[in-house]
Coordinates of C-alpha atoms in Angstrom, one line a residue:
L1 CA -31.5 15.5 -12.3
A2 CA -27.9 14.6 -12.8
E3 CA -26.7 11.5 -11.0
M4 CA -24.7 12.1 -7.9
P5 CA -21.2 10.6 -8.3
E6 CA -19.9 7.8 -6.1
T7 CA -16.1 8.3 -5.7
P8 CA -15.2 4.5 -5.7
V9 CA -16.8 4.1 -9.1
V10 CA -15.4 7.3 -10.6
V11 CA -11.8 6.6 -9.4
A12 CA -11.9 2.9 -10.3
L13 CA -13.1 3.6 -13.8
G14 CA -10.4 6.3 -14.2
V15 CA -7.7 3.8 -13.2
H16 CA -9.0 1.2 -15.8
A17 CA -9.9 3.6 -18.6
A18 CA -6.9 2.8 -20.7
A19 CA -7.5 -1.0 -20.4
I20 CA -11.2 -0.5 -21.3
L21 CA -10.3 1.4 -24.5
A22 CA -7.2 -0.8 -25.3
P23 CA -8.6 -3.4 -27.7
A24 CA -7.5 -2.4 -31.2
D25 CA -10.4 -4.3 -32.9
L26 CA -13.2 -2.3 -31.3
S27 CA -15.9 -1.3 -33.7
D28 CA -17.0 2.3 -33.8
D29 CA -20.2 1.5 -31.9
E30 CA -18.2 -0.4 -29.2
R31 CA -15.7 2.4 -28.7
T32 CA -18.5 4.9 -28.5
E33 CA -20.3 2.8 -25.9
R34 CA -17.1 2.5 -23.8
E35 CA -16.4 6.2 -24.0
R36 CA -19.9 6.8 -22.9
M37 CA -19.4 4.5 -20.0
L38 CA -16.3 6.4 -18.8
A39 CA -18.2 9.7 -19.1
D40 CA -21.6 8.7 -17.6
A41 CA -21.1 5.8 -15.3
V42 CA -20.6 7.9 -12.1
D43 CA -22.4 5.5 -9.8
A44 CA -22.8 1.7 -9.3
E45 CA -26.2 1.5 -11.1
R46 CA -25.1 3.4 -14.2
F47 CA -21.9 1.4 -14.3
A48 CA -23.8 -1.9 -14.2
G49 CA -26.0 -0.7 -17.0
H50 CA -23.2 0.4 -19.2
L51 CA -21.2 -2.7 -18.4
D52 CA -24.1 -4.9 -19.5
L53 CA -24.3 -3.1 -22.8
A54 CA -20.6 -3.5 -23.4
L55 CA -20.7 -7.2 -22.5
D56 CA -23.4 -7.7 -25.1
H57 CA -20.8 -7.0 -27.8
R58 CA -17.8 -8.8 -26.3
G59 CA -19.0 -11.3 -23.7
E60 CA -17.1 -12.1 -20.5
G61 CA -13.7 -12.6 -22.1
D62 CA -12.7 -8.9 -22.4
A63 CA -9.8 -8.3 -20.0
G64 CA -10.4 -4.5 -19.7
L65 CA -14.0 -4.8 -18.8
A66 CA -13.3 -7.6 -16.4
S67 CA -10.6 -5.6 -14.6
A68 CA -12.8 -2.6 -14.4
R69 CA -15.7 -4.6 -12.9
L70 CA -13.4 -6.1 -10.3
G71 CA -11.9 -2.7 -9.5
V72 CA -15.2 -1.0 -9.0
A73 CA -16.6 -3.9 -6.9
T74 CA -13.5 -3.9 -4.7
A75 CA -13.5 -0.1 -4.3
L76 CA -17.2 -0.1 -3.3
R77 CA -16.5 -2.4 -0.4
G78 CA -15.4 0.7 1.5
Y79 CA -19.1 1.8 1.4
A80 CA -20.3 -1.4 2.9
Q81 CA -21.6 0.4 6.1
E82 CA -22.9 3.5 4.3
E83 CA -26.4 4.5 5.3
V84 CA -29.0 4.7 2.6
W85 CA -29.5 8.2 1.1
F86 CA -31.7 9.3 -1.8
T87 CA -32.2 12.7 -3.3
G88 CA -34.7 14.5 -1.1
F89 CA -33.3 13.0 2.1
G90 CA -31.9 15.6 4.6
G91 CA -28.6 16.2 6.3
P92 CA -27.1 18.6 8.8
S93 CA -27.1 22.2 7.9
A94 CA -24.0 24.3 7.5
R95 CA -24.9 26.1 10.8
E96 CA -25.1 22.8 12.6
L97 CA -21.7 21.7 11.4
A98 CA -20.3 25.1 12.4
D99 CA -21.8 24.9 15.9
R100 CA -20.7 21.4 16.5
F101 CA -17.2 21.3 14.9
G102 CA -16.3 24.9 14.3
I103 CA -15.9 24.5 10.6
A104 CA -17.4 26.6 7.7
V105 CA -18.9 24.6 4.8
S106 CA -19.5 26.1 1.4
F107 CA -20.3 24.8 -2.1
D108 CA -19.3 25.7 -5.6
G109 CA -22.2 27.0 -7.6
K110 CA -22.0 24.0 -9.9
V111 CA -22.9 21.5 -7.1
P112 CA -26.6 20.9 -7.3
E113 CA -28.7 22.0 -4.3
E114 CA -30.2 18.5 -4.1
W115 CA -26.7 17.0 -3.4
R116 CA -25.6 19.4 -0.7
P117 CA -27.4 17.7 2.3
Y118 CA -25.6 14.4 1.3
F119 CA -22.2 16.0 1.3
R120 CA -22.8 17.8 4.6
R121 CA -23.9 14.5 6.1
M122 CA -20.7 12.9 4.7
L123 CA -18.5 15.5 6.3
G124 CA -20.4 15.3 9.6
Q125 CA -20.2 11.5 9.9
S126 CA -16.5 11.6 9.0
L127 CA -15.8 14.1 11.8
E128 CA -17.8 12.1 14.3
D129 CA -15.8 8.9 13.4
L130 CA -12.5 10.7 13.5
Q131 CA -13.2 12.0 17.0
R132 CA -13.9 8.5 18.1
V133 CA -10.2 7.7 17.8
M134 CA -8.6 11.2 18.0
P135 CA -10.5 13.0 20.7
A136 CA -8.1 16.0 21.0
L137 CA -8.8 17.2 17.4
D138 CA -10.1 20.7 17.1
F139 CA -10.9 22.1 13.7
R140 CA -12.3 25.5 14.6
G141 CA -11.6 28.0 11.9
L142 CA -11.2 25.4 9.1
R143 CA -13.1 25.9 5.9
V144 CA -14.3 23.0 3.7
R145 CA -15.4 23.7 0.2
F146 CA -17.2 21.1 -2.0
G147 CA -16.2 22.0 -5.5
P148 CA -13.4 21.6 -8.1
D149 CA -9.8 21.2 -6.9
P150 CA -7.8 24.4 -7.9
L151 CA -5.0 22.1 -9.0
G152 CA -7.3 20.3 -11.5
P153 CA -8.0 16.6 -11.8
E154 CA -4.5 15.6 -10.9
A155 CA -5.4 15.5 -7.2
L156 CA -8.4 13.7 -5.6
A157 CA -8.7 16.5 -2.9
L158 CA -6.6 19.4 -1.6
H159 CA -5.6 21.1 1.7
D160 CA -4.5 24.7 1.0
P161 CA -2.3 25.7 3.9
R162 CA -2.1 29.4 3.0
R163 CA -5.9 29.9 3.2
R164 CA -6.7 26.9 5.4
I165 CA -9.3 25.5 3.1
I166 CA -10.0 21.8 2.2
Y167 CA -11.3 21.4 -1.3
L168 CA -13.4 18.2 -1.8
P169 CA -14.5 17.6 -5.4
P170 CA -17.9 15.9 -5.4
A171 CA -16.6 13.1 -7.7
T172 CA -13.4 12.3 -5.9
G173 CA -13.4 13.8 -2.4
A174 CA -14.9 10.8 -0.5
G175 CA -12.2 8.5 0.9
T176 CA -9.7 11.4 1.2
I177 CA -11.2 13.2 4.2
A178 CA -8.9 11.6 6.9
H179 CA -5.9 12.5 4.7
E180 CA -6.8 16.1 4.3
L181 CA -7.8 16.6 7.9
A182 CA -4.4 15.1 8.9
H183 CA -2.9 17.9 6.8
D184 CA -4.9 20.4 8.8
L185 CA -3.7 18.8 12.1
D186 CA -0.2 19.3 10.7
W187 CA -1.0 22.9 9.9
Q188 CA -2.2 23.4 13.5
G189 CA 1.1 21.9 14.8
A190 CA 3.1 24.5 12.8
R191 CA 1.1 27.2 14.5
K192 CA 1.3 25.7 17.9
L193 CA 4.9 24.6 17.9
Y194 CA 6.6 27.1 15.7
G195 CA 4.2 30.1 15.5
V196 CA 4.0 29.7 11.7
R197 CA 0.8 30.1 9.7
G198 CA 0.6 28.7 6.2
G199 CA 2.9 25.7 6.6
Y200 CA 3.1 22.2 8.1
A201 CA 4.9 21.2 11.3
T202 CA 6.4 18.1 9.9
D203 CA 8.0 20.0 7.0
L204 CA 9.4 22.6 9.3
A205 CA 10.8 20.0 11.7
S206 CA 12.5 18.1 9.0
R207 CA 14.6 21.2 8.3
R208 CA 15.7 21.6 11.9
A209 CA 18.3 19.0 12.8
R210 CA 18.1 19.7 16.6
D211 CA 14.3 20.0 16.7
P212 CA 12.7 17.4 19.1
L213 CA 10.1 16.6 16.4
A214 CA 12.7 16.0 13.7
S215 CA 13.8 12.5 14.7
S216 CA 10.2 11.3 14.8
V217 CA 9.4 12.9 11.4
S218 CA 12.4 11.2 9.9
G219 CA 11.0 7.8 10.8
L220 CA 7.7 8.3 9.1
S221 CA 8.6 7.6 5.5
T222 CA 10.2 4.4 4.3
L223 CA 9.8 5.0 0.5
P224 CA 12.8 4.4 -1.6
A225 CA 14.8 7.3 -3.0
P226 CA 13.2 8.7 -6.2
G227 CA 14.5 7.5 -9.5
R228 CA 14.9 9.7 -12.5
R229 CA 11.7 8.7 -14.2
E230 CA 9.4 9.3 -11.3
Q231 CA 11.4 11.7 -9.3
Y232 CA 8.7 14.3 -8.9
R233 CA 6.0 11.8 -7.8
L234 CA 8.2 10.1 -5.3
S235 CA 9.6 13.3 -4.1
H236 CA 6.1 14.5 -3.3
L237 CA 5.2 11.2 -1.6
R238 CA 8.4 11.4 0.5
R239 CA 7.6 14.9 1.7
P240 CA 7.2 14.8 5.5
A241 CA 3.7 16.3 5.4
E242 CA 2.5 13.6 3.0
A243 CA 4.1 10.9 5.0
F244 CA 2.4 12.1 8.1
A245 CA -1.0 12.3 6.4
R246 CA -0.7 8.8 5.0
N247 CA 0.3 7.4 8.5
V248 CA -2.6 9.3 10.2
E249 CA -5.0 7.9 7.6
W250 CA -3.8 4.3 8.3
F251 CA -4.1 5.0 12.0
V252 CA -7.7 6.2 11.7
A253 CA -8.7 3.3 9.4
G254 CA -7.1 0.7 11.6
A255 CA -8.5 2.1 14.9
L256 CA -12.0 2.3 13.5
A257 CA -11.7 -1.2 12.1
R258 CA -10.8 -2.4 15.6
D259 CA -14.2 -1.2 16.7
G260 CA -15.9 -2.8 13.7
I261 CA -16.3 0.4 11.7
M262 CA -15.5 1.0 8.1
D263 CA -15.9 4.6 7.0
G264 CA -15.4 4.9 3.2
Y265 CA -15.8 8.7 3.5
L266 CA -12.8 9.1 5.7
S267 CA -10.5 6.6 4.0
S268 CA -10.6 4.2 1.1
V269 CA -8.3 1.8 3.0
Q270 CA -9.8 -1.6 3.7
D271 CA -6.9 -3.8 4.8
D272 CA -3.2 -4.4 4.2
V273 CA -3.8 -5.7 0.7
L274 CA -6.7 -3.4 -0.4
T275 CA -5.1 -0.1 0.6
G276 CA -7.6 2.0 -1.5
Y277 CA -7.2 4.6 -4.2
G278 CA -5.0 7.0 -2.2
S279 CA -1.3 6.8 -1.6
V280 CA -1.5 4.9 1.7
Q281 CA 0.7 1.9 2.2
P282 CA 0.8 -0.6 5.2
P283 CA 3.2 0.7 7.9
D284 CA 6.8 -0.5 7.5
L285 CA 7.6 -3.9 9.0
T286 CA 10.3 -2.5 11.4
G287 CA 7.7 -0.5 13.3
A288 CA 9.7 2.7 13.0
A289 CA 6.8 4.5 11.3
G290 CA 4.3 3.3 13.9
R291 CA 6.4 4.6 16.8
A292 CA 7.2 7.8 15.0
L293 CA 3.5 8.6 14.4
V294 CA 2.6 8.0 18.0
E295 CA 5.4 10.3 19.2
I296 CA 4.2 13.1 16.9
L297 CA 0.6 12.6 18.0
D298 CA 1.7 12.8 21.6
Q299 CA 2.8 16.4 20.8
V300 CA 0.0 17.6 18.5
A301 CA -3.1 15.5 19.2
P302 CA -2.8 12.9 22.0
V303 CA -5.0 9.9 21.7
Y304 CA -6.5 7.6 24.3
R305 CA -3.9 5.5 26.1
E306 CA -5.6 2.3 25.1
T307 CA -5.6 3.3 21.5
R308 CA -2.0 4.4 21.7
D309 CA -0.9 1.1 23.3
W310 CA -2.9 -0.9 20.7
Y311 CA -1.3 0.9 17.8
L312 CA 2.2 0.4 19.1
Q313 CA 1.5 -3.3 19.7
A314 CA 0.1 -3.7 16.2
Y315 CA 2.5 -1.5 14.2
G316 CA 5.3 -0.5 16.5
P317 CA 8.8 -2.0 16.9
S318 CA 7.5 -5.0 18.9
R319 CA 4.8 -5.9 16.3
V320 CA 4.1 -9.6 15.6
L321 CA 4.3 -10.2 11.9
A322 CA 1.2 -11.8 10.4
P323 CA 1.6 -14.2 7.4
F324 CA 1.1 -11.4 4.9
D325 CA 3.7 -9.3 6.8
L326 CA 6.2 -12.2 6.4
L327 CA 5.6 -12.3 2.7
R328 CA 6.2 -8.5 2.5
R329 CA 9.4 -9.0 4.5
V330 CA 10.7 -11.4 1.8
L331 CA 9.2 -9.9 -1.3
E332 CA 9.5 -6.1 -0.6
T333 CA 12.9 -5.9 1.0
P334 CA 15.0 -3.6 -1.4
P335 CA 18.3 -5.0 -2.6
A336 CA 20.3 -2.6 -0.6
G337 CA 24.0 -2.9 -1.4
D338 CA 23.3 -4.9 -4.5
A339 CA 23.5 -3.6 -8.0
A340 CA 20.3 -3.4 -10.1
P341 CA 19.5 -6.4 -12.2
A342 CA 20.0 -4.2 -15.2
G343 CA 23.7 -4.9 -14.8
A344 CA 23.1 -8.4 -15.8
G345 CA 24.1 -7.5 -19.3
R346 CA 27.7 -7.1 -18.1
L347 CA 28.0 -10.6 -16.6
Q348 CA 31.4 -12.1 -16.9
T349 CA 31.9 -15.6 -18.0
P350 CA 33.6 -17.7 -15.2
A351 CA 37.0 -19.0 -15.9
A352 CA 37.0 -22.6 -17.3
D353 CA 39.0 -23.9 -14.3
S354 CA 36.9 -22.1 -11.7
T355 CA 36.3 -24.3 -8.6
Q356 CA 34.1 -22.0 -6.6
S357 CA 30.9 -23.5 -5.3
P358 CA 27.5 -21.7 -5.5
A359 CA 27.5 -21.1 -1.8
D360 CA 30.8 -19.2 -2.1
G361 CA 29.2 -16.8 -4.5
Y362 CA 30.4 -16.4 -8.1
P363 CA 32.2 -13.2 -9.0
A364 CA 30.1 -13.2 -12.1
V365 CA 26.9 -12.9 -10.2
A366 CA 28.0 -10.7 -7.3
G367 CA 25.6 -7.8 -6.7
L368 CA 22.7 -9.1 -8.7
G369 CA 20.2 -9.2 -5.8
F370 CA 20.5 -12.8 -4.5
D371 CA 22.2 -11.7 -1.3
A372 CA 19.3 -9.3 -0.7
V373 CA 16.8 -12.2 -1.0
R374 CA 18.9 -14.3 1.4
R375 CA 18.9 -11.5 3.9
S376 CA 15.2 -10.9 3.6
R377 CA 14.5 -14.6 4.1
L378 CA 16.7 -14.7 7.2
A379 CA 15.0 -11.6 8.5
G380 CA 11.6 -13.3 8.1
L381 CA 12.8 -16.4 9.9
A382 CA 14.2 -14.3 12.7
A383 CA 10.8 -12.6 13.0
I384 CA 9.1 -16.0 13.4
D385 CA 11.7 -16.9 16.0
A386 CA 10.9 -13.8 17.9
W387 CA 7.2 -14.5 17.7
A388 CA 7.7 -18.1 19.0
C389 CA 9.7 -16.8 21.9
A390 CA 7.3 -14.0 22.8
A391 CA 4.0 -15.9 22.4
P392 CA 2.4 -16.9 25.7
G393 CA 2.5 -20.7 26.2
G394 CA -1.2 -21.1 25.5
M395 CA -1.0 -19.2 22.2
Y396 CA 2.0 -20.9 20.7
D397 CA 1.3 -23.4 18.0
R398 CA 4.1 -25.5 16.6
D399 CA 2.2 -26.3 13.5
M400 CA 1.6 -22.6 12.9
E401 CA 5.4 -21.9 13.3
T402 CA 6.2 -24.7 10.8
K403 CA 3.7 -23.3 8.3
R404 CA 5.1 -19.8 8.7
R405 CA 8.6 -21.1 7.9
D406 CA 7.2 -22.9 4.9
L407 CA 5.7 -19.6 3.7
V408 CA 8.9 -17.6 4.1
A409 CA 10.9 -20.3 2.3
L410 CA 8.5 -20.5 -0.6
A411 CA 8.4 -16.8 -1.0
A412 CA 12.2 -16.6 -1.0
A413 CA 12.2 -19.4 -3.7
A414 CA 9.7 -17.5 -5.8
R415 CA 11.7 -14.3 -5.6
T416 CA 15.0 -15.9 -6.4
R417 CA 13.6 -17.7 -9.4
G418 CA 11.9 -14.5 -10.7
L419 CA 15.2 -12.6 -10.3
A420 CA 17.1 -15.2 -12.2
A421 CA 14.6 -15.2 -15.0
R422 CA 14.8 -11.5 -15.3
I423 CA 18.6 -11.6 -15.4
A424 CA 18.4 -14.2 -18.1
G425 CA 15.9 -12.2 -20.2
R426 CA 18.0 -9.1 -20.0
T427 CA 21.1 -11.1 -20.9
A428 CA 19.9 -13.2 -23.8
G429 CA 16.4 -12.1 -24.6
R430 CA 13.4 -14.4 -24.7
E431 CA 15.5 -17.4 -25.5
G432 CA 17.5 -16.7 -22.3
W433 CA 14.3 -16.3 -20.3
L434 CA 12.9 -19.7 -21.6
W435 CA 16.3 -21.3 -21.0
M436 CA 16.3 -20.2 -17.3
Q437 CA 12.7 -21.3 -16.8
R438 CA 13.6 -24.8 -18.0
R439 CA 16.6 -24.9 -15.7
L440 CA 14.6 -23.8 -12.7
Y441 CA 11.3 -25.6 -13.3
G442 CA 12.0 -28.4 -15.8
A443 CA 9.2 -29.6 -18.1
P444 CA 6.8 -28.5 -19.5
W445 CA 8.9 -25.5 -20.2
P446 CA 10.5 -25.9 -23.7
E447 CA 14.2 -26.4 -24.1
A448 CA 15.6 -23.2 -25.5
V449 CA 18.9 -23.2 -27.4
L450 CA 21.5 -20.6 -26.4
D451 CA 24.9 -19.9 -27.9
S452 CA 27.8 -21.3 -25.8
V453 CA 28.8 -17.9 -24.5
S454 CA 25.3 -17.0 -23.2
A455 CA 24.8 -20.5 -21.7
R456 CA 28.2 -20.3 -19.9
T457 CA 27.5 -16.8 -18.7
L458 CA 24.1 -17.7 -17.3
A459 CA 25.1 -21.0 -15.7
P460 CA 26.4 -19.4 -12.5
V461 CA 23.1 -17.4 -12.2
V462 CA 21.2 -20.8 -12.0
D463 CA 23.7 -22.0 -9.4
A464 CA 23.5 -18.8 -7.4
A465 CA 19.7 -18.8 -7.5
Q466 CA 19.6 -22.4 -6.2
A467 CA 22.1 -21.6 -3.5
A468 CA 20.1 -18.6 -2.4
D469 CA 17.1 -20.9 -2.1
T470 CA 18.8 -23.6 0.0
T471 CA 21.5 -21.9 2.0
G472 CA 21.0 -22.7 5.7
F473 CA 18.8 -25.8 5.1
H474 CA 20.5 -29.0 6.1
S475 CA 18.8 -32.2 4.9
A476 CA 18.6 -35.2 7.3
G477 CA 16.7 -37.9 5.4
D478 CA 13.1 -36.9 5.1
V479 CA 13.4 -34.3 7.8
F480 CA 15.9 -31.5 8.1
A481 CA 16.9 -28.9 10.7
L482 CA 17.0 -25.2 10.2
T483 CA 19.5 -23.2 12.2
L484 CA 18.0 -19.8 12.9
P485 CA 20.0 -16.6 12.6
A486 CA 18.5 -15.3 15.8
R487 CA 19.2 -16.6 19.3
G488 CA 16.8 -19.1 20.9
C489 CA 14.5 -18.1 23.7
D490 CA 17.2 -19.2 26.2
G491 CA 19.8 -17.0 24.5
L492 CA 21.4 -20.0 22.7
A493 CA 21.3 -20.7 19.0
R494 CA 18.8 -23.5 18.4
P495 CA 17.7 -25.6 15.5
V496 CA 14.0 -26.2 14.7
E497 CA 13.5 -29.9 14.0
G498 CA 10.7 -31.6 12.3
W499 CA 10.2 -29.5 9.2
R500 CA 9.4 -31.9 6.4
N501 CA 11.8 -31.5 3.4
R502 CA 9.8 -30.0 0.6
S503 CA 11.7 -29.9 -2.6
L504 CA 11.6 -26.2 -3.4
L505 CA 13.6 -26.8 -6.6
P506 CA 13.3 -29.5 -9.2

């Protein structure tokens, strides 16, 4: 019998296929073995066997094999609570699923009969878990077909709104079910709210400026505007229906995790860092997407009041930022209003008699992204201030507040240094990059020699990077005070004393 595929293994190997085949010095036997791995290792046991054979040739030092092993192991964590199933075990019949959930299940002729009970069980368990957190869902009339995606291998799964069919390929369908069922919920919303069959409510609402759903839909997506190179992919991800499905998937994964449940069939999401092999991202830090999702669900599929309140508290506008969220606040904030670092090649050399200080901002480095880093750092510190004011007395921890401020400052320092190094590299090549590393970090970075024009051009970039790291920090011996951009709990600006002066720059 053919081995039944495990989606986490199949997808992870697909992601790392190029790295596995990348070494130019592979022998013919090694390349053949790796190609066989990519074709045959459809489950964890087969992957372990093929990996062992590949490591016999190369040992543990091969980067492609190491990344593939880590990727497979990480993806398989989503199956941590999966029940044991072997060929010959049973599962619900198609009739049982139709009677219980109102859906019609069918299989492509190429799906072996021995596998079909497993996939029916997978679908039944997914629907059970989904109804735990979204009790108003009703999928009567939906058809689910296990078989090839009509669009080909480009998509892991597909919801066809014209025929109201979900296609779940056996090799890649697991982990996408919540996303595809969210599309069907959106399809039902179009029929309920607009009397339209074959479309999605979120797409329709986005085209109607005065529609009550339109404002909520506009708050779902926080992806940047698509660039020329990936315009199609980002345009697809920015589509309201896709944004809605991603947010529903996160909602489902988070709500189940709150009850101690991880369902790798419904979603491959594990946490804010391990977001799985779909297109899901953690909700935006402003809470706009969290509030927008709840407002949409209120209209198309209301959830329990307790679940609704929890989600708004965790991901709505009043959310308390965890340490990882604070890092995202600093590292992911786009440089709105700043020119792209690619403009570094057009830096102007400051006049010889220039007396401007780094804090004033050199005309030569204006619009290179440093202001964005400063704003993101201040936003992170303001979020900490809000947390300190809102936390109940028994939950507030001054040491924790200090550590959070350290984290934001260190993240801002890292981002400014990285930005300065990229600017130097684009301006003067590798020598410029090494020159900047030496200025920012000192030894053991080697001293690079630049021509006088490049050195003079990049000098203000060093000053601006250092100023962006330290603006707003006022030393006072071994301890310094930080004046927050937000108001204190009493409505007055207040400094936070007692933060030990860590030298963030050499």
